[in-house]
Amino acid sequence: MTVYAIIGGTGLTRLEGLSIHQSLPLDTPYGAPSADIQKGEYAGREVLFLARHGHPHRFPPHQVNYRANLWALKQAGAEAILAVNAVGGIHPAMGSGHFCVPHQLIDYTSGREHTYFADDLEQVTHIDFSYPYSESLRQQLIAALAAEGCEFSSQGVYACTQGPRLETVAEIARLERDGCDIVGMTGMPEAALARELELDYACLALVVNPAAGKSVTVISMAEIEQALQDGMGKVKSTLARVLVANR
């Protein structure tokens, strides 16, 4: 049976309903992960959980130790990663509260430790990253969202920006010209590192605000927090459906 791990982003620093059997304070060759790996039972099956930004939420996107996080999850036994991301909506369909299961991404970040293949190599290693998300995991999320009756898009292009600031109107216009549908700050290098470790990986993105220039008002943290609060119940029930369907 596949061992699933859930990486919780902004708004999901703890997984209510997770019956914790162990809290694993793992160390890795790349330092400590953002938080202890929680190992327990959720929706009737064993699952691993990691708060991407720590608990409490203390690591900004550009300072998350993505290499340690993914390494620790694999060390704890993870085989498939369900990553939850709060994002801004660029495409007109991506309003607040909308879900997207992206099929592609573009990386606009810089300066992040983004690969395990960097030091003391006997030979250069390249991974095929043509399709950054596991299609089988994507389909599981899509089926769960449909069963939950959520408003969602079954594909989209995720733009990953550096953060922690939000983007300018001109930057969002550029991302839209590039073909991006949603924008976030944590999708990379997480997805690529999962591929290097041969872990299946898919993203469940919750739109929490229109991207810059996509609404008549300025983006407010109150608006984002409200969208997170409203959407987290659906996030949890969607994840539970994926786990139950694969018991």
Short mmCIF file of C-alpha atoms in Angstrom, two decimals:
data_model
loop_
_atom_site.label_atom_id
_atom_site.label_comp_id
_atom_site.label_asym_id
_atom_site.label_seq_id
_atom_site.Cartn_x
_atom_site.Cartn_y
_atom_site.Cartn_z
CA MET A 1 0.00 0.00 0.00
CA THR A 2 1.35 3.42 -0.99
CA VAL A 3 2.57 5.57 1.90
CA TYR A 4 1.18 9.08 1.42
CA ALA A 5 2.67 12.26 2.86
CA ILE A 6 0.84 15.56 3.04
CA ILE A 7 2.80 18.81 2.93
CA GLY A 8 0.70 21.57 4.43
CA GLY A 9 1.24 25.13 3.31
CA THR A 10 -0.12 28.46 4.54
CA GLY A 11 -3.30 27.78 6.50
CA LEU A 12 -2.49 24.10 7.05
CA THR A 13 0.22 23.99 9.69
CA ARG A 14 -1.56 21.16 11.48
CA LEU A 15 -3.91 18.45 10.21
CA GLU A 16 -6.95 18.23 12.45
CA GLY A 17 -8.21 14.69 12.67
CA LEU A 18 -4.72 13.21 12.38
CA SER A 19 -4.27 10.71 15.18
CA ILE A 20 -0.53 11.06 15.83
CA HIS A 21 1.38 7.88 16.66
CA GLN A 22 4.85 9.38 16.38
CA SER A 23 6.48 12.78 16.03
CA LEU A 24 9.75 12.23 14.20
CA PRO A 25 12.45 14.90 14.82
CA LEU A 26 14.54 13.78 11.84
CA ASP A 27 17.86 15.24 10.77
CA THR A 28 19.15 15.06 7.20
CA PRO A 29 22.41 15.69 5.32
CA TYR A 30 20.82 19.03 4.37
CA GLY A 31 19.89 20.16 7.87
CA ALA A 32 16.63 20.00 9.78
CA PRO A 33 13.23 20.02 8.06
CA SER A 34 10.73 22.79 8.76
CA ALA A 35 9.10 20.75 11.53
CA ASP A 36 8.95 17.23 12.95
CA ILE A 37 7.34 14.69 10.63
CA GLN A 38 3.99 13.70 12.11
CA LYS A 39 3.24 10.01 11.59
CA GLY A 40 -0.24 8.81 12.33
CA GLU A 41 -3.66 7.81 11.04
CA TYR A 42 -5.96 10.02 8.98
CA ALA A 43 -9.15 8.94 7.23
CA GLY A 44 -8.50 5.39 8.37
CA ARG A 45 -5.00 4.92 7.03
CA GLU A 46 -1.40 5.69 7.90
CA VAL A 47 -0.15 9.04 6.65
CA LEU A 48 2.79 11.38 7.16
CA PHE A 49 2.34 15.13 7.62
CA LEU A 50 4.80 18.01 7.41
CA ALA A 51 4.12 21.73 7.89
CA ARG A 52 6.11 23.35 5.05
CA HIS A 53 6.53 26.67 6.87
CA GLY A 54 6.98 25.14 10.33
CA HIS A 55 4.56 25.15 13.22
CA PRO A 56 3.94 27.88 14.04
CA HIS A 57 4.22 29.37 10.55
CA ARG A 58 7.73 30.90 10.69
CA PHE A 59 9.71 30.12 7.53
CA PRO A 60 9.02 32.43 4.55
CA PRO A 61 8.90 30.73 1.13
CA HIS A 62 12.48 31.59 0.12
CA GLN A 63 13.88 30.25 3.42
CA VAL A 64 12.09 26.90 3.57
CA ASN A 65 14.62 24.06 3.62
CA TYR A 66 12.99 22.18 0.76
CA ARG A 67 15.84 19.68 0.43
CA ALA A 68 15.63 18.69 4.09
CA ASN A 69 11.82 18.49 3.95
CA LEU A 70 11.67 16.09 1.02
CA TRP A 71 14.62 14.04 2.24
CA ALA A 72 13.05 13.65 5.70
CA LEU A 73 9.72 12.56 4.22
CA LYS A 74 11.39 9.89 2.12
CA GLN A 75 13.45 8.83 5.13
CA ALA A 76 10.20 8.44 7.08
CA GLY A 77 8.83 6.13 4.37
CA ALA A 78 6.85 8.44 2.05
CA GLU A 79 6.23 7.22 -1.48
CA ALA A 80 3.73 9.83 -2.71
CA ILE A 81 3.42 13.53 -1.82
CA LEU A 82 0.17 15.50 -1.75
CA ALA A 83 1.27 19.13 -1.56
CA VAL A 84 -1.20 21.82 -0.50
CA ASN A 85 -0.47 25.35 -1.80
CA ALA A 86 -2.23 28.68 -1.31
CA VAL A 87 -2.03 30.65 -4.56
CA GLY A 88 -3.17 33.78 -6.34
CA GLY A 89 -5.49 33.54 -9.32
CA ILE A 90 -4.37 34.86 -12.73
CA HIS A 91 -6.78 33.15 -15.13
CA PRO A 92 -10.34 34.56 -14.96
CA ALA A 93 -11.65 31.16 -13.80
CA MET A 94 -9.34 31.20 -10.78
CA GLY A 95 -11.35 33.24 -8.31
CA SER A 96 -10.98 33.08 -4.54
CA GLY A 97 -12.07 29.71 -3.22
CA HIS A 98 -11.43 27.96 -6.55
CA PHE A 99 -9.22 24.87 -6.61
CA CYS A 100 -6.66 24.00 -9.25
CA VAL A 101 -4.74 20.77 -9.82
CA PRO A 102 -1.89 22.12 -11.97
CA HIS A 103 -0.39 20.04 -14.74
CA GLN A 104 2.59 22.31 -15.49
CA LEU A 105 4.75 24.94 -13.79
CA ILE A 106 7.25 27.67 -14.54
CA ASP A 107 9.98 28.46 -12.02
CA TYR A 108 10.76 32.17 -11.50
CA THR A 109 12.67 31.72 -8.24
CA SER A 110 16.36 32.38 -7.69
CA GLY A 111 19.01 31.52 -5.12
CA ARG A 112 17.18 28.52 -3.63
CA GLU A 113 18.98 25.23 -2.99
CA HIS A 114 17.15 23.36 -5.72
CA THR A 115 18.88 20.01 -6.30
CA TYR A 116 20.48 17.07 -4.54
CA PHE A 117 22.89 16.64 -7.46
CA ALA A 118 25.29 19.46 -6.59
CA ASP A 119 28.33 18.27 -4.62
CA ASP A 120 30.90 15.45 -4.78
CA LEU A 121 29.41 13.97 -7.93
CA GLU A 122 30.94 11.09 -9.82
CA GLN A 123 28.90 12.12 -12.84
CA VAL A 124 26.38 14.80 -13.74
CA THR A 125 22.76 13.71 -13.25
CA HIS A 126 19.80 15.10 -15.20
CA ILE A 127 16.17 14.24 -14.44
CA ASP A 128 13.32 14.32 -16.94
CA PHE A 129 11.01 17.07 -15.70
CA SER A 130 8.85 17.48 -18.82
CA TYR A 131 5.75 16.70 -16.78
CA PRO A 132 6.44 17.90 -13.23
CA TYR A 133 3.41 16.30 -11.56
CA SER A 134 2.47 12.65 -11.23
CA GLU A 135 -0.54 12.10 -13.49
CA SER A 136 -1.95 9.27 -11.36
CA LEU A 137 -1.87 11.49 -8.24
CA ARG A 138 -3.39 14.39 -10.18
CA GLN A 139 -6.28 12.17 -11.24
CA GLN A 140 -6.84 11.08 -7.64
CA LEU A 141 -7.11 14.73 -6.55
CA ILE A 142 -9.40 15.57 -9.47
CA ALA A 143 -11.74 12.67 -8.62
CA ALA A 144 -11.82 13.71 -4.96
CA LEU A 145 -12.59 17.37 -5.78
CA ALA A 146 -15.40 16.28 -8.11
CA ALA A 147 -16.86 14.00 -5.43
CA GLU A 148 -16.72 16.87 -2.92
CA GLY A 149 -18.59 19.15 -5.33
CA CYS A 150 -15.82 21.76 -5.27
CA GLU A 151 -15.31 24.35 -7.97
CA PHE A 152 -12.02 23.37 -9.56
CA SER A 153 -9.86 23.31 -12.67
CA SER A 154 -8.36 19.97 -13.63
CA GLN A 155 -5.27 21.62 -15.06
CA GLY A 156 -3.35 24.87 -14.94
CA VAL A 157 0.14 26.33 -15.12
CA TYR A 158 1.63 27.23 -11.73
CA ALA A 159 4.03 30.20 -11.68
CA CYS A 160 6.43 29.97 -8.74
CA THR A 161 7.81 33.36 -7.68
CA GLN A 162 10.47 34.18 -5.12
CA GLY A 163 8.46 35.98 -2.44
CA PRO A 164 7.92 36.77 0.30
CA ARG A 165 6.43 39.93 -1.22
CA LEU A 166 3.44 39.65 -3.52
CA GLU A 167 3.91 40.45 -7.20
CA THR A 168 3.46 43.73 -9.06
CA VAL A 169 0.73 44.26 -11.64
CA ALA A 170 3.38 44.26 -14.39
CA GLU A 171 4.84 40.99 -13.12
CA ILE A 172 1.43 39.32 -13.16
CA ALA A 173 0.84 40.64 -16.69
CA ARG A 174 4.13 39.01 -17.70
CA LEU A 175 3.17 35.71 -16.05
CA GLU A 176 -0.16 35.79 -17.88
CA ARG A 177 1.64 36.33 -21.20
CA ASP A 178 3.83 33.35 -20.32
CA GLY A 179 0.69 31.22 -20.02
CA CYS A 180 0.46 30.98 -16.22
CA ASP A 181 -2.93 30.46 -14.55
CA ILE A 182 -2.01 30.64 -10.85
CA VAL A 183 0.90 32.10 -8.88
CA GLY A 184 2.51 30.90 -5.66
CA MET A 185 5.86 30.89 -3.89
CA THR A 186 6.43 27.30 -2.76
CA GLY A 187 5.87 25.01 -5.74
CA MET A 188 9.58 24.97 -6.57
CA PRO A 189 12.04 23.48 -5.92
CA GLU A 190 9.72 21.15 -4.01
CA ALA A 191 8.35 19.41 -7.12
CA ALA A 192 11.79 18.93 -8.70
CA LEU A 193 13.30 17.56 -5.49
CA ALA A 194 10.47 15.04 -5.24
CA ARG A 195 11.27 13.92 -8.78
CA GLU A 196 14.98 13.57 -7.93
CA LEU A 197 14.00 11.33 -5.00
CA GLU A 198 11.61 9.34 -7.25
CA LEU A 199 8.59 10.33 -5.17
CA ASP A 200 5.20 10.77 -6.84
CA TYR A 201 4.10 14.37 -6.35
CA ALA A 202 0.97 16.42 -7.06
CA CYS A 203 -0.29 19.82 -5.98
CA LEU A 204 -3.68 20.80 -4.58
CA ALA A 205 -3.80 24.57 -5.03
CA LEU A 206 -6.40 26.74 -3.30
CA VAL A 207 -6.86 30.22 -4.76
CA VAL A 208 -6.94 32.69 -1.86
CA ASN A 209 -6.83 36.00 -3.74
CA PRO A 210 -6.94 37.46 -7.23
CA ALA A 211 -3.38 38.19 -8.38
CA ALA A 212 -2.21 41.81 -8.60
CA GLY A 213 -4.26 43.81 -11.09
CA LYS A 214 -6.95 41.13 -11.32
CA SER A 215 -9.43 42.93 -9.07
CA VAL A 216 -10.44 46.53 -8.49
CA THR A 217 -9.19 46.45 -4.90
CA VAL A 218 -5.74 46.05 -3.37
CA ILE A 219 -4.87 42.60 -2.03
CA SER A 220 -5.39 42.47 1.72
CA MET A 221 -4.13 39.91 4.22
CA ALA A 222 -7.61 39.86 5.76
CA GLU A 223 -9.03 38.72 2.41
CA ILE A 224 -6.39 35.98 2.12
CA GLU A 225 -6.94 34.77 5.68
CA GLN A 226 -10.70 34.61 5.15
CA ALA A 227 -10.28 32.58 1.95
CA LEU A 228 -7.93 30.22 3.79
CA GLN A 229 -10.38 29.81 6.62
CA ASP A 230 -13.24 29.15 4.21
CA GLY A 231 -11.28 26.72 2.05
CA MET A 232 -9.35 24.59 4.52
CA GLY A 233 -12.34 22.40 5.36
CA LYS A 234 -12.64 21.45 1.69
CA VAL A 235 -8.89 20.87 1.47
CA LYS A 236 -9.04 18.41 4.37
CA SER A 237 -12.10 16.56 3.08
CA THR A 238 -10.54 16.30 -0.39
CA LEU A 239 -7.33 14.84 1.04
CA ALA A 240 -9.38 12.43 3.15
CA ARG A 241 -11.21 11.21 0.02
CA VAL A 242 -7.91 10.49 -1.73
CA LEU A 243 -6.69 8.48 1.26
CA VAL A 244 -9.97 6.56 1.70
CA ALA A 245 -10.09 5.69 -2.02
CA ASN A 246 -6.61 4.18 -1.75
CA ARG A 247 -7.01 2.12 1.41
#
